[in-house]
PDB file of C-alpha atoms in Angstrom:
ATOM      1  CA  MET G  15      66.037 -30.103 -37.870  1.00 42.00           C
ATOM      2  CA  ALA G  16      64.495 -28.200 -40.790  1.00 44.00           C
ATOM      3  CA  PRO G  17      63.856 -24.492 -40.136  1.00 48.00           C
ATOM      4  CA  GLU G  18      60.149 -24.892 -40.863  1.00 56.00           C
ATOM      5  CA  THR G  19      59.790 -27.214 -37.864  1.00 67.00           C
ATOM      6  CA  ASP G  20      62.284 -25.546 -35.516  1.00 81.00           C
ATOM      7  CA  PRO G  21      60.703 -25.996 -32.053  1.00 88.00           C
ATOM      8  CA  GLN G  22      62.900 -23.308 -30.491  1.00 90.00           C
ATOM      9  CA  ALA G  23      61.424 -20.624 -32.781  1.00 90.00           C
ATOM     10  CA  SER G  24      57.870 -21.710 -31.863  1.00 90.00           C
ATOM     11  CA  MET G  25      58.789 -21.776 -28.172  1.00 92.00           C
ATOM     12  CA  ASN G  26      60.180 -18.239 -28.360  1.00 92.00           C
ATOM     13  CA  ARG G  27      57.101 -17.010 -30.233  1.00 92.00           C
ATOM     14  CA  LEU G  28      54.728 -18.490 -27.624  1.00 94.00           C
ATOM     15  CA  ARG G  29      56.769 -17.009 -24.763  1.00 94.00           C
ATOM     16  CA  SER G  30      56.631 -13.597 -26.410  1.00 94.00           C
ATOM     17  CA  LEU G  31      52.902 -13.868 -27.154  1.00 95.00           C
ATOM     18  CA  LEU G  32      52.049 -14.785 -23.540  1.00 96.00           C
ATOM     19  CA  ARG G  33      54.127 -11.915 -22.158  1.00 97.00           C
ATOM     20  CA  GLU G  34      52.579  -9.418 -24.575  1.00 96.00           C
ATOM     21  CA  ALA G  35      49.028 -10.650 -23.895  1.00 96.00           C
ATOM     22  CA  SER G  36      49.524 -10.462 -20.113  1.00 97.00           C
ATOM     23  CA  LEU G  37      50.871  -6.916 -20.434  1.00 97.00           C
ATOM     24  CA  ILE G  38      47.982  -5.699 -22.600  1.00 96.00           C
ATOM     25  CA  GLN G  39      45.417  -7.263 -20.270  1.00 96.00           C
ATOM     26  CA  ALA G  40      47.092  -5.967 -17.081  1.00 96.00           C
ATOM     27  CA  ARG G  41      47.140  -2.438 -18.498  1.00 96.00           C
ATOM     28  CA  GLN G  42      43.442  -2.713 -19.266  1.00 95.00           C
ATOM     29  CA  TYR G  43      42.515  -4.386 -15.965  1.00 95.00           C
ATOM     30  CA  PHE G  44      44.373  -1.904 -13.767  1.00 95.00           C
ATOM     31  CA  GLY G  45      43.573   1.068 -16.035  1.00 93.00           C
ATOM     32  CA  ASP G  46      47.268   1.927 -16.117  1.00 93.00           C
ATOM     33  CA  ASP G  47      49.284   2.308 -19.321  1.00 94.00           C
ATOM     34  CA  GLY G  48      52.422   2.458 -17.157  1.00 95.00           C
ATOM     35  CA  VAL G  49      52.350  -1.288 -16.453  1.00 96.00           C
ATOM     36  CA  ALA G  50      55.482  -2.900 -17.892  1.00 96.00           C
ATOM     37  CA  THR G  51      56.985  -6.368 -18.231  1.00 96.00           C
ATOM     38  CA  ALA G  52      60.406  -7.286 -16.924  1.00 94.00           C
ATOM     39  CA  ASP G  53      62.513 -10.391 -16.577  1.00 93.00           C
ATOM     40  CA  PRO G  54      62.365 -12.024 -13.157  1.00 93.00           C
ATOM     41  CA  ALA G  55      64.728 -10.912 -10.422  1.00 90.00           C
ATOM     42  CA  PRO G  56      68.020 -12.880 -10.634  1.00 91.00           C
ATOM     43  CA  GLN G  57      67.190 -14.980  -7.560  1.00 93.00           C
ATOM     44  CA  CYS G  58      63.793 -16.080  -8.969  1.00 93.00           C
ATOM     45  CA  ARG G  59      63.305 -19.120 -11.165  1.00 92.00           C
ATOM     46  CA  LEU G  60      60.552 -21.409 -12.430  1.00 93.00           C
ATOM     47  CA  GLY G  61      59.267 -23.865  -9.842  1.00 91.00           C
ATOM     48  CA  GLN G  62      60.178 -21.609  -6.939  1.00 92.00           C
ATOM     49  CA  VAL G  63      57.573 -20.352  -4.459  1.00 93.00           C
ATOM     50  CA  LEU G  64      57.274 -16.722  -5.571  1.00 93.00           C
ATOM     51  CA  GLU G  65      54.265 -15.464  -3.587  1.00 95.00           C
ATOM     52  CA  ARG G  66      51.728 -16.793  -1.089  1.00 95.00           C
ATOM     53  CA  TYR G  67      49.031 -17.534  -3.709  1.00 97.00           C
ATOM     54  CA  MET G  68      48.628 -18.417  -7.372  1.00 97.00           C
ATOM     55  CA  ALA G  69      45.638 -17.793  -9.644  1.00 98.00           C
ATOM     56  CA  ILE G  70      45.674 -20.420 -12.408  1.00 97.00           C
ATOM     57  CA  VAL G  71      43.909 -20.963 -15.729  1.00 98.00           C
ATOM     58  CA  ILE G  72      44.461 -23.903 -18.057  1.00 97.00           C
ATOM     59  CA  LEU G  73      44.178 -23.388 -21.810  1.00 97.00           C
ATOM     60  CA  ASN G  74      43.749 -26.559 -23.798  1.00 96.00           C
ATOM     61  CA  GLY G  75      43.549 -27.238 -27.508  1.00 93.00           C
ATOM     62  CA  GLU G  76      44.057 -30.148 -29.859  1.00 91.00           C
ATOM     63  CA  ASP G  77      47.829 -29.640 -30.108  1.00 88.00           C
ATOM     64  CA  LEU G  78      48.608 -27.037 -27.470  1.00 94.00           C
ATOM     65  CA  ARG G  79      48.281 -26.948 -23.683  1.00 96.00           C
ATOM     66  CA  ILE G  80      49.139 -23.918 -21.537  1.00 97.00           C
ATOM     67  CA  VAL G  81      49.000 -23.664 -17.748  1.00 97.00           C
ATOM     68  CA  PHE G  82      49.084 -19.946 -16.905  1.00 97.00           C
ATOM     69  CA  LYS G  83      49.806 -18.850 -13.313  1.00 97.00           C
ATOM     70  CA  LEU G  84      49.602 -15.422 -11.722  1.00 97.00           C
ATOM     71  CA  HIS G  85      51.561 -15.310  -8.446  1.00 97.00           C
ATOM     72  CA  PHE G  86      50.410 -12.753  -5.864  1.00 96.00           C
ATOM     73  CA  ASP G  87      50.504 -11.698  -2.238  1.00 96.00           C
ATOM     74  CA  PRO G  88      46.964 -10.766  -1.066  1.00 95.00           C
ATOM     75  CA  GLU G  89      48.191  -8.134   1.400  1.00 94.00           C
ATOM     76  CA  ARG G  90      50.101  -6.274  -1.309  1.00 94.00           C
ATOM     77  CA  VAL G  91      47.098  -6.391  -3.643  1.00 95.00           C
ATOM     78  CA  ALA G  92      44.824  -5.188  -0.813  1.00 94.00           C
ATOM     79  CA  ALA G  93      47.219  -2.275  -0.106  1.00 93.00           C
ATOM     80  CA  TYR G  94      47.096  -1.313  -3.793  1.00 93.00           C
ATOM     81  CA  ARG G  95      43.287  -1.542  -3.858  1.00 94.00           C
ATOM     82  CA  ARG G  96      43.082   0.548  -0.662  1.00 91.00           C
ATOM     83  CA  ALA G  97      45.299   3.208  -2.312  1.00 91.00           C
ATOM     84  CA  MET G  98      42.854   3.147  -5.257  1.00 91.00           C
ATOM     85  CA  ARG G  99      40.088   4.022  -2.743  1.00 90.00           C
ATOM     86  CA  CYS G 100      38.166   0.762  -3.038  1.00 86.00           C
ATOM     87  CA  ARG G 101      35.449   0.111  -0.489  1.00 89.00           C
ATOM     88  CA  GLU G 102      36.521  -1.744   2.641  1.00 87.00           C
ATOM     89  CA  SER G 103      34.217  -4.653   1.688  1.00 87.00           C
ATOM     90  CA  GLU G 104      36.334  -5.151  -1.478  1.00 89.00           C
ATOM     91  CA  LEU G 105      39.515  -5.569   0.576  1.00 92.00           C
ATOM     92  CA  ALA G 106      38.598  -8.758   2.425  1.00 93.00           C
ATOM     93  CA  HIS G 107      40.686 -11.825   1.603  1.00 92.00           C
ATOM     94  CA  PRO G 108      37.988 -13.635  -0.467  1.00 94.00           C
ATOM     95  CA  GLN G 109      37.388 -10.505  -2.568  1.00 95.00           C
ATOM     96  CA  ILE G 110      41.126 -10.024  -3.184  1.00 96.00           C
ATOM     97  CA  VAL G 111      41.412 -13.667  -4.289  1.00 96.00           C
ATOM     98  CA  ASP G 112      38.423 -13.193  -6.623  1.00 96.00           C
ATOM     99  CA  TYR G 113      39.979  -9.993  -7.982  1.00 96.00           C
ATOM    100  CA  MET G 114      43.189 -11.844  -8.897  1.00 97.00           C
ATOM    101  CA  LYS G 115      41.334 -14.885 -10.237  1.00 97.00           C
ATOM    102  CA  GLU G 116      39.444 -12.517 -12.529  1.00 97.00           C
ATOM    103  CA  LEU G 117      42.716 -11.021 -13.759  1.00 97.00           C
ATOM    104  CA  SER G 118      44.060 -14.502 -14.585  1.00 97.00           C
ATOM    105  CA  ASN G 119      40.728 -15.308 -16.247  1.00 97.00           C
ATOM    106  CA  GLN G 120      40.938 -12.199 -18.425  1.00 97.00           C
ATOM    107  CA  MET G 121      44.574 -12.910 -19.347  1.00 97.00           C
ATOM    108  CA  GLY G 122      43.709 -16.486 -20.311  1.00 97.00           C
ATOM    109  CA  GLY G 123      40.663 -15.297 -22.245  1.00 96.00           C
ATOM    110  CA  ARG G 124      42.776 -12.815 -24.183  1.00 95.00           C
ATOM    111  CA  VAL G 125      45.261 -15.562 -25.109  1.00 95.00           C
ATOM    112  CA  CYS G 126      42.372 -17.807 -26.262  1.00 95.00           C
ATOM    113  CA  ARG G 127      40.954 -15.003 -28.446  1.00 94.00           C
ATOM    114  CA  ILE G 128      44.373 -14.187 -29.921  1.00 94.00           C
ATOM    115  CA  LEU G 129      45.023 -17.833 -30.763  1.00 93.00           C
ATOM    116  CA  GLY G 130      41.471 -18.387 -32.006  1.00 91.00           C
ATOM    117  CA  ALA G 131      41.812 -15.454 -34.421  1.00 90.00           C
ATOM    118  CA  GLN G 132      44.816 -17.278 -35.882  1.00 88.00           C
ATOM    119  CA  ALA G 133      43.088 -20.672 -36.281  1.00 88.00           C
ATOM    120  CA  VAL G 134      44.398 -22.215 -33.034  1.00 91.00           C
ATOM    121  CA  ALA G 135      41.234 -23.214 -31.157  1.00 92.00           C
ATOM    122  CA  MET G 136      41.570 -23.322 -27.370  1.00 94.00           C
ATOM    123  CA  GLY G 137      39.270 -23.954 -24.450  1.00 95.00           C
ATOM    124  CA  MET G 138      39.855 -22.539 -20.997  1.00 97.00           C
ATOM    125  CA  SER G 139      39.222 -23.717 -17.455  1.00 97.00           C
ATOM    126  CA  VAL G 140      37.584 -21.606 -14.804  1.00 97.00           C
ATOM    127  CA  PRO G 141      40.200 -19.721 -12.797  1.00 97.00           C
ATOM    128  CA  LEU G 142      41.499 -21.528  -9.747  1.00 96.00           C
ATOM    129  CA  CYS G 143      43.417 -20.228  -6.751  1.00 97.00           C
ATOM    130  CA  THR G 144      45.850 -22.199  -4.655  1.00 96.00           C
ATOM    131  CA  ARG G 145      48.653 -21.550  -2.228  1.00 95.00           C
ATOM    132  CA  GLY G 146      52.008 -20.659  -3.733  1.00 93.00           C
ATOM    133  CA  ILE G 147      53.735 -23.522  -1.906  1.00 92.00           C
ATOM    134  CA  TYR G 148      52.248 -25.957  -4.439  1.00 91.00           C
ATOM    135  CA  GLU G 149      54.568 -24.496  -7.055  1.00 92.00           C
ATOM    136  CA  LEU G 150      57.231 -26.811  -5.573  1.00 87.00           C
ATOM    137  CA  TYR G 151      55.451 -29.746  -7.249  1.00 86.00           C
ATOM    138  CA  ALA G 152      55.504 -28.244 -10.755  1.00 87.00           C
ATOM    139  CA  ASP G 153      57.870 -29.776 -13.315  1.00 87.00           C
ATOM    140  CA  TYR G 154      59.229 -27.134 -15.675  1.00 88.00           C
ATOM    141  CA  ASP G 155      62.081 -29.201 -17.109  1.00 88.00           C
ATOM    142  CA  ALA G 156      62.314 -28.358 -20.794  1.00 89.00           C
ATOM    143  CA  LYS G 157      62.015 -31.329 -23.143  1.00 92.00           C
ATOM    144  CA  ILE G 158      62.289 -31.285 -26.919  1.00 91.00           C
ATOM    145  CA  GLY G 159      61.202 -34.350 -28.840  1.00 91.00           C
ATOM    146  CA  ALA G 160      57.913 -35.720 -30.171  1.00 92.00           C
ATOM    147  CA  ILE G 161      56.338 -33.522 -27.485  1.00 93.00           C
ATOM    148  CA  VAL G 162      57.913 -30.182 -26.541  1.00 94.00           C
ATOM    149  CA  LYS G 163      57.542 -29.075 -22.920  1.00 96.00           C
ATOM    150  CA  PHE G 164      58.829 -25.787 -21.531  1.00 95.00           C
ATOM    151  CA  GLY G 165      58.016 -22.912 -19.210  1.00 95.00           C
ATOM    152  CA  ASP G 166      58.542 -19.193 -18.812  1.00 96.00           C
ATOM    153  CA  LEU G 167      58.622 -16.680 -15.962  1.00 96.00           C
ATOM    154  CA  TRP G 168      58.269 -12.887 -16.085  1.00 97.00           C
ATOM    155  CA  ARG G 169      57.196  -9.900 -13.975  1.00 96.00           C
ATOM    156  CA  LEU G 170      54.532  -7.280 -14.423  1.00 97.00           C
ATOM    157  CA  GLN G 171      55.365  -3.981 -12.718  1.00 96.00           C
ATOM    158  CA  GLY G 172      53.042  -1.076 -12.017  1.00 94.00           C
ATOM    159  CA  ALA G 173      51.370   0.935  -9.277  1.00 93.00           C
ATOM    160  CA  PHE G 174      50.398  -2.401  -7.690  1.00 93.00           C
ATOM    161  CA  GLY G 175      54.086  -3.254  -7.210  1.00 92.00           C
ATOM    162  CA  GLU G 176      55.029  -6.431  -9.028  1.00 94.00           C
ATOM    163  CA  LEU G 177      53.238  -9.591 -10.018  1.00 96.00           C
ATOM    164  CA  TYR G 178      54.952 -12.698 -11.283  1.00 97.00           C
ATOM    165  CA  CYS G 179      53.505 -14.657 -14.189  1.00 97.00           C
ATOM    166  CA  SER G 180      54.592 -18.142 -15.138  1.00 96.00           C
ATOM    167  CA  CYS G 181      53.457 -20.670 -17.679  1.00 96.00           C
ATOM    168  CA  TYR G 182      53.991 -24.282 -18.630  1.00 96.00           C
ATOM    169  CA  ILE G 183      53.428 -25.240 -22.256  1.00 96.00           C
ATOM    170  CA  GLU G 184      53.162 -28.561 -24.113  1.00 96.00           C
ATOM    171  CA  MET G 185      52.981 -28.855 -27.902  1.00 93.00           C
ATOM    172  CA  PRO G 186      53.930 -31.364 -30.620  1.00 91.00           C
ATOM    173  CA  GLY G 187      57.584 -31.273 -31.647  1.00 87.00           C
ATOM    174  CA  ASP G 188      56.640 -30.637 -35.269  1.00 88.00           C
ATOM    175  CA  ALA G 189      54.307 -27.700 -34.501  1.00 85.00           C
ATOM    176  CA  ASP G 190      55.144 -24.499 -36.358  1.00 84.00           C
ATOM    177  CA  LEU G 191      53.771 -21.602 -34.334  1.00 86.00           C
ATOM    178  CA  ARG G 192      56.259 -18.945 -35.468  1.00 84.00           C
ATOM    179  CA  HIS G 193      53.484 -17.122 -37.334  1.00 81.00           C
ATOM    180  CA  LEU G 194      51.510 -16.272 -34.180  1.00 86.00           C
ATOM    181  CA  VAL G 195      51.251 -12.596 -33.285  1.00 82.00           C
ATOM    182  CA  CYS G 196      49.754 -10.862 -30.282  1.00 82.00           C
ATOM    183  CA  LEU G 197      46.897  -8.819 -31.700  1.00 76.00           C
ATOM    184  CA  ASP G 198      45.850  -5.855 -29.567  1.00 68.00           C
ATOM    185  CA  GLU G 199      42.063  -6.042 -29.354  1.00 61.00           C
ATOM    186  CA  GLN G 200      41.715  -2.465 -28.131  1.00 55.00           C
ATOM    187  CA  ALA G 201      40.991  -1.363 -31.690  1.00 44.00           C
ATOM    188  CA  ASP G 202      37.709  -3.303 -31.490  1.00 48.00           C
ATOM    189  CA  GLU G 203      36.742  -1.947 -28.075  1.00 50.00           C
ATOM    190  CA  GLY G 204      33.290  -0.476 -27.910  1.00 48.00           C
ATOM    191  CA  GLU G 205      31.960  -2.393 -30.911  1.00 49.00           C
ATOM    192  CA  LEU G 206      29.018  -4.705 -30.365  1.00 47.00           C
ATOM    193  CA  ASP G 207      28.458  -7.986 -32.129  1.00 49.00           C
ATOM    194  CA  PHE G 208      24.843  -9.073 -32.416  1.00 46.00           C
ATOM    195  CA  LEU G 209      24.165 -12.772 -32.846  1.00 44.00           C
TER     196      LEU G 209
END
């Protein structure tokens, strides 16, 4: 296959972009520059039940589809929020689920803005939350052909403990996405755009 249409290079670039975007957004969301990414623990793999719940957003464009999942345990998140001195009313199960859905929403939104700034238009679903057991039904088998399908799994580590992120991506086999970069929007923070 010609280097200009090498799907493996585009796959690697998208994996890297999603990891970088999730890290930037997690640091901003938790207000903690110490948040870091890491590979999954050796016993963890795609399609495995990683935590009790998953917050999910779907990003969809003309030639690119991404299902982004944030795996979490509500009790661990509640313990972190309690340590951050949140009000007791913010520690109830529905509020913890909303808190994690908002994080997945912000991560997906960041990815959409990054891609949009590089002429890859994407739409995004509202964030959903489901039980982690449904991960058993996901198909992450990599396929390279007219359509490329693949997934990725990584950890975010910080004062909250660890959160697993996973994604499933579909794109045309001839897509060249090696040029994509993860732009850090923090430089634009505080600026207002008037329409």
